[in-house]
Amino acid sequence: MKYSTSEFKNGLKVIINNEPYTIVENTFEKPGKGQAFTRIKVKNLLNGKVLEKTYKSGQSIEAADVHEQSMTYLYQEGDMYCFMDESSYEQIEVNSDIIGENKLWLLEQNTCQVLFWNQQAVSITPENFITADIIECEPNVKGDTVSGGAKNATISTGAVIRVPLFIKLGEIIKVDTRTGEYVSRA
């Protein structure tokens, strides 16, 4: 299957140089002279690199055979992370290289979006918000509001985030995994 330049839109998954990409920016331009063209910015689904490409009107690009599936994170064993499909109970193991920094937001029994290309997991996206325990927290210093009223805290996944001064050790908080920021108490 191929997509014509008129079908380009953000989020579309395509193949460029035999690798899967997703379109993150798409601009149609019609100069005063010459043929109209479409300029796209694409992000590699395997390594996250961003490219800019230009296509003349009427050109086409191959569609990527990718699909996204909700899976439950079960456990970590060494460099491998185990996920399970809730409907078939089929389990897969994913290398930590593929997960990258998202491992800081993986909590056992939480649902993640796993992107597959050629039946191989190529990326893991955790839920947008997680609730986690504070396992380590800087002590409050009386009168310390010059720093904006925040301190460092470590949550149960191992991530270190900034939290308000009133948060204490052992509390459960809500964190935005897209930005790594404190949202609220849970």
mmCIF file of C-alpha atoms in Angstrom:
data_model
loop_
_atom_site.group_PDB
_atom_site.id
_atom_site.type_symbol
_atom_site.label_atom_id
_atom_site.label_comp_id
_atom_site.label_asym_id
_atom_site.label_seq_id
_atom_site.Cartn_x
_atom_site.Cartn_y
_atom_site.Cartn_z
ATOM 1 C CA MET A 1 0.000 0.000 0.000
ATOM 2 C CA LYS A 2 1.216 3.490 -0.806
ATOM 3 C CA TYR A 3 0.167 6.967 0.317
ATOM 4 C CA SER A 4 -0.017 9.852 -2.151
ATOM 5 C CA THR A 5 1.169 13.308 -1.068
ATOM 6 C CA SER A 6 -2.494 14.372 -0.812
ATOM 7 C CA GLU A 7 -3.006 11.695 1.878
ATOM 8 C CA PHE A 8 -0.099 12.795 4.097
ATOM 9 C CA LYS A 9 -1.154 13.695 7.639
ATOM 10 C CA ASN A 10 0.453 13.807 11.074
ATOM 11 C CA GLY A 11 0.711 10.382 12.709
ATOM 12 C CA LEU A 12 0.814 8.457 9.429
ATOM 13 C CA LYS A 13 3.284 5.545 9.537
ATOM 14 C CA VAL A 14 5.470 5.205 6.429
ATOM 15 C CA ILE A 15 8.606 3.390 5.184
ATOM 16 C CA ILE A 16 11.656 5.480 4.210
ATOM 17 C CA ASN A 17 15.003 3.782 3.470
ATOM 18 C CA ASN A 18 13.523 0.440 4.617
ATOM 19 C CA GLU A 19 12.782 1.752 8.136
ATOM 20 C CA PRO A 20 9.456 2.758 9.747
ATOM 21 C CA TYR A 21 8.796 6.452 10.351
ATOM 22 C CA THR A 22 5.855 8.479 11.586
ATOM 23 C CA ILE A 23 4.952 11.867 10.100
ATOM 24 C CA VAL A 24 5.215 14.541 12.806
ATOM 25 C CA GLU A 25 4.852 17.637 10.614
ATOM 26 C CA ASN A 26 3.290 18.042 7.195
ATOM 27 C CA THR A 27 3.232 21.229 5.076
ATOM 28 C CA PHE A 28 1.745 21.658 1.581
ATOM 29 C CA GLU A 29 3.410 24.456 -0.408
ATOM 30 C CA LYS A 30 2.417 25.936 -3.754
ATOM 31 C CA PRO A 31 5.019 28.382 -4.998
ATOM 32 C CA GLY A 32 4.106 31.078 -7.518
ATOM 33 C CA LYS A 33 6.101 29.267 -10.192
ATOM 34 C CA GLY A 34 6.710 25.584 -10.579
ATOM 35 C CA GLN A 35 5.078 22.478 -9.198
ATOM 36 C CA ALA A 36 3.443 22.265 -5.772
ATOM 37 C CA PHE A 37 5.190 20.112 -3.186
ATOM 38 C CA THR A 38 4.731 18.688 0.293
ATOM 39 C CA ARG A 39 7.413 19.046 2.964
ATOM 40 C CA ILE A 40 7.261 16.518 5.801
ATOM 41 C CA LYS A 41 9.188 16.014 9.019
ATOM 42 C CA VAL A 42 9.358 12.329 10.000
ATOM 43 C CA LYS A 43 10.561 10.573 13.155
ATOM 44 C CA ASN A 44 12.231 7.160 12.977
ATOM 45 C CA LEU A 45 10.291 4.627 15.063
ATOM 46 C CA LEU A 46 13.421 2.554 15.719
ATOM 47 C CA ASN A 47 15.887 5.180 16.924
ATOM 48 C CA GLY A 48 13.921 8.456 17.258
ATOM 49 C CA LYS A 49 15.958 10.405 14.664
ATOM 50 C CA VAL A 50 14.084 13.149 12.803
ATOM 51 C CA LEU A 51 14.397 13.779 9.046
ATOM 52 C CA GLU A 52 12.938 16.363 6.696
ATOM 53 C CA LYS A 53 11.829 15.230 3.240
ATOM 54 C CA THR A 54 10.240 16.989 0.280
ATOM 55 C CA TYR A 55 7.889 15.276 -2.193
ATOM 56 C CA LYS A 56 6.449 16.694 -5.424
ATOM 57 C CA SER A 57 2.668 16.583 -5.769
ATOM 58 C CA GLY A 58 1.540 13.190 -7.015
ATOM 59 C CA GLN A 59 4.510 11.266 -5.614
ATOM 60 C CA SER A 60 3.770 8.424 -3.231
ATOM 61 C CA ILE A 61 5.458 6.752 -0.292
ATOM 62 C CA GLU A 62 5.120 3.193 1.022
ATOM 63 C CA ALA A 63 2.925 2.576 4.080
ATOM 64 C CA ALA A 64 4.610 0.969 7.084
ATOM 65 C CA ASP A 65 3.160 -2.340 8.261
ATOM 66 C CA VAL A 66 2.937 -1.349 11.915
ATOM 67 C CA HIS A 67 0.283 -1.903 14.553
ATOM 68 C CA GLU A 68 -0.098 -0.778 18.130
ATOM 69 C CA GLN A 69 -1.338 -3.085 20.858
ATOM 70 C CA SER A 70 -2.222 -2.590 24.524
ATOM 71 C CA MET A 71 -0.168 -4.887 26.738
ATOM 72 C CA THR A 72 0.359 -5.263 30.474
ATOM 73 C CA TYR A 73 3.852 -4.863 31.887
ATOM 74 C CA LEU A 74 4.628 -7.893 34.080
ATOM 75 C CA TYR A 75 8.243 -7.855 35.258
ATOM 76 C CA GLN A 76 11.893 -7.170 34.449
ATOM 77 C CA GLU A 77 14.563 -9.857 34.274
ATOM 78 C CA GLY A 78 18.035 -8.495 33.567
ATOM 79 C CA ASP A 79 17.860 -6.407 30.373
ATOM 80 C CA MET A 80 14.556 -7.949 29.296
ATOM 81 C CA TYR A 81 11.103 -6.604 30.144
ATOM 82 C CA CYS A 82 8.114 -8.956 29.936
ATOM 83 C CA PHE A 83 4.723 -7.802 28.596
ATOM 84 C CA MET A 84 1.466 -9.750 28.232
ATOM 85 C CA ASP A 85 -1.429 -9.441 25.777
ATOM 86 C CA GLU A 86 -4.578 -9.340 27.972
ATOM 87 C CA SER A 87 -6.788 -11.052 25.383
ATOM 88 C CA SER A 88 -4.569 -13.992 24.376
ATOM 89 C CA TYR A 89 -2.297 -14.125 27.473
ATOM 90 C CA GLU A 90 0.638 -14.315 25.048
ATOM 91 C CA GLN A 91 3.842 -12.926 26.548
ATOM 92 C CA ILE A 92 6.696 -11.125 24.809
ATOM 93 C CA GLU A 93 10.081 -10.000 26.038
ATOM 94 C CA VAL A 94 11.448 -6.604 25.003
ATOM 95 C CA ASN A 95 15.075 -5.506 25.356
ATOM 96 C CA SER A 96 15.778 -2.432 27.512
ATOM 97 C CA ASP A 97 17.411 -0.720 24.476
ATOM 98 C CA ILE A 98 13.978 -0.529 22.814
ATOM 99 C CA ILE A 99 12.282 0.801 25.956
ATOM 100 C CA GLY A 100 14.925 3.466 26.610
ATOM 101 C CA GLU A 101 13.997 6.208 29.094
ATOM 102 C CA ASN A 102 10.399 4.929 29.282
ATOM 103 C CA LYS A 103 11.600 2.272 31.746
ATOM 104 C CA LEU A 104 11.424 5.016 34.399
ATOM 105 C CA TRP A 105 7.621 4.988 34.046
ATOM 106 C CA LEU A 106 6.937 1.223 33.941
ATOM 107 C CA LEU A 107 4.968 -0.114 36.896
ATOM 108 C CA GLU A 108 4.057 -3.781 37.176
ATOM 109 C CA GLN A 109 0.470 -4.513 36.065
ATOM 110 C CA ASN A 110 0.161 -1.151 34.246
ATOM 111 C CA THR A 111 -0.930 -1.047 30.619
ATOM 112 C CA CYS A 112 1.439 0.158 27.886
ATOM 113 C CA GLN A 113 1.119 0.687 24.148
ATOM 114 C CA VAL A 114 3.533 -1.587 22.276
ATOM 115 C CA LEU A 115 4.258 -0.706 18.637
ATOM 116 C CA PHE A 116 5.073 -3.670 16.389
ATOM 117 C CA TRP A 117 6.810 -3.587 13.000
ATOM 118 C CA ASN A 118 7.394 -6.875 11.127
ATOM 119 C CA GLN A 119 6.121 -8.747 14.232
ATOM 120 C CA GLN A 120 8.884 -7.158 16.356
ATOM 121 C CA ALA A 121 8.286 -4.675 19.190
ATOM 122 C CA VAL A 122 9.949 -1.389 18.203
ATOM 123 C CA SER A 123 8.696 1.008 20.897
ATOM 124 C CA ILE A 124 6.904 1.068 24.238
ATOM 125 C CA THR A 125 4.715 3.967 25.399
ATOM 126 C CA PRO A 126 3.611 3.922 29.064
ATOM 127 C CA GLU A 127 0.277 5.328 30.267
ATOM 128 C CA ASN A 128 0.141 9.145 30.299
ATOM 129 C CA PHE A 129 -0.257 9.208 34.101
ATOM 130 C CA ILE A 130 0.965 6.769 36.756
ATOM 131 C CA THR A 131 0.545 6.663 40.512
ATOM 132 C CA ALA A 132 3.674 5.727 42.442
ATOM 133 C CA ASP A 133 5.020 5.673 45.998
ATOM 134 C CA ILE A 134 7.677 8.123 47.170
ATOM 135 C CA ILE A 135 10.578 5.893 48.296
ATOM 136 C CA GLU A 136 13.148 8.626 48.903
ATOM 137 C CA CYS A 137 12.611 12.293 49.620
ATOM 138 C CA GLU A 138 14.746 15.277 50.584
ATOM 139 C CA PRO A 139 13.841 16.667 54.028
ATOM 140 C CA ASN A 140 12.010 19.966 54.305
ATOM 141 C CA VAL A 141 14.107 22.934 55.340
ATOM 142 C CA LYS A 142 12.141 25.500 57.314
ATOM 143 C CA GLY A 143 11.799 28.767 55.398
ATOM 144 C CA ASP A 144 13.101 27.238 52.137
ATOM 145 C CA THR A 145 10.798 28.851 49.594
ATOM 146 C CA VAL A 146 13.463 30.642 47.557
ATOM 147 C CA SER A 147 13.920 27.557 45.343
ATOM 148 C CA GLY A 148 10.304 27.745 44.199
ATOM 149 C CA GLY A 149 8.945 25.435 46.854
ATOM 150 C CA ALA A 150 10.067 22.143 45.289
ATOM 151 C CA LYS A 151 12.425 19.328 46.199
ATOM 152 C CA ASN A 152 13.702 16.098 44.626
ATOM 153 C CA ALA A 153 11.956 12.805 45.329
ATOM 154 C CA THR A 154 12.492 9.267 44.047
ATOM 155 C CA ILE A 155 9.408 7.231 43.140
ATOM 156 C CA SER A 156 9.061 3.427 43.201
ATOM 157 C CA THR A 157 10.095 3.104 39.529
ATOM 158 C CA GLY A 158 13.458 4.756 40.271
ATOM 159 C CA ALA A 159 12.662 8.069 38.553
ATOM 160 C CA VAL A 160 13.720 11.266 40.343
ATOM 161 C CA ILE A 161 11.182 14.084 40.006
ATOM 162 C CA ARG A 162 10.548 17.517 41.507
ATOM 163 C CA VAL A 163 7.693 17.608 44.034
ATOM 164 C CA PRO A 164 6.219 20.349 46.253
ATOM 165 C CA LEU A 165 7.716 20.801 49.741
ATOM 166 C CA PHE A 166 4.634 19.338 51.501
ATOM 167 C CA ILE A 167 5.127 15.856 49.959
ATOM 168 C CA LYS A 168 6.573 13.337 52.428
ATOM 169 C CA LEU A 169 8.256 9.921 52.266
ATOM 170 C CA GLY A 170 5.735 7.102 51.665
ATOM 171 C CA GLU A 171 3.055 9.253 50.022
ATOM 172 C CA ILE A 172 1.465 8.165 46.745
ATOM 173 C CA ILE A 173 1.581 10.736 43.950
ATOM 174 C CA LYS A 174 0.374 11.067 40.360
ATOM 175 C CA VAL A 175 3.065 11.714 37.712
ATOM 176 C CA ASP A 176 2.754 12.756 34.047
ATOM 177 C CA THR A 177 4.996 10.282 32.169
ATOM 178 C CA ARG A 178 5.221 12.509 29.070
ATOM 179 C CA THR A 179 6.957 15.325 30.964
ATOM 180 C CA GLY A 180 8.152 13.571 34.122
ATOM 181 C CA GLU A 181 6.375 16.141 36.290
ATOM 182 C CA TYR A 182 4.421 15.856 39.533
ATOM 183 C CA VAL A 183 0.650 16.272 38.992
ATOM 184 C CA SER A 184 -1.023 15.698 42.376
ATOM 185 C CA ARG A 185 -1.359 13.464 45.402
ATOM 186 C CA ALA A 186 -3.138 10.226 44.550
#
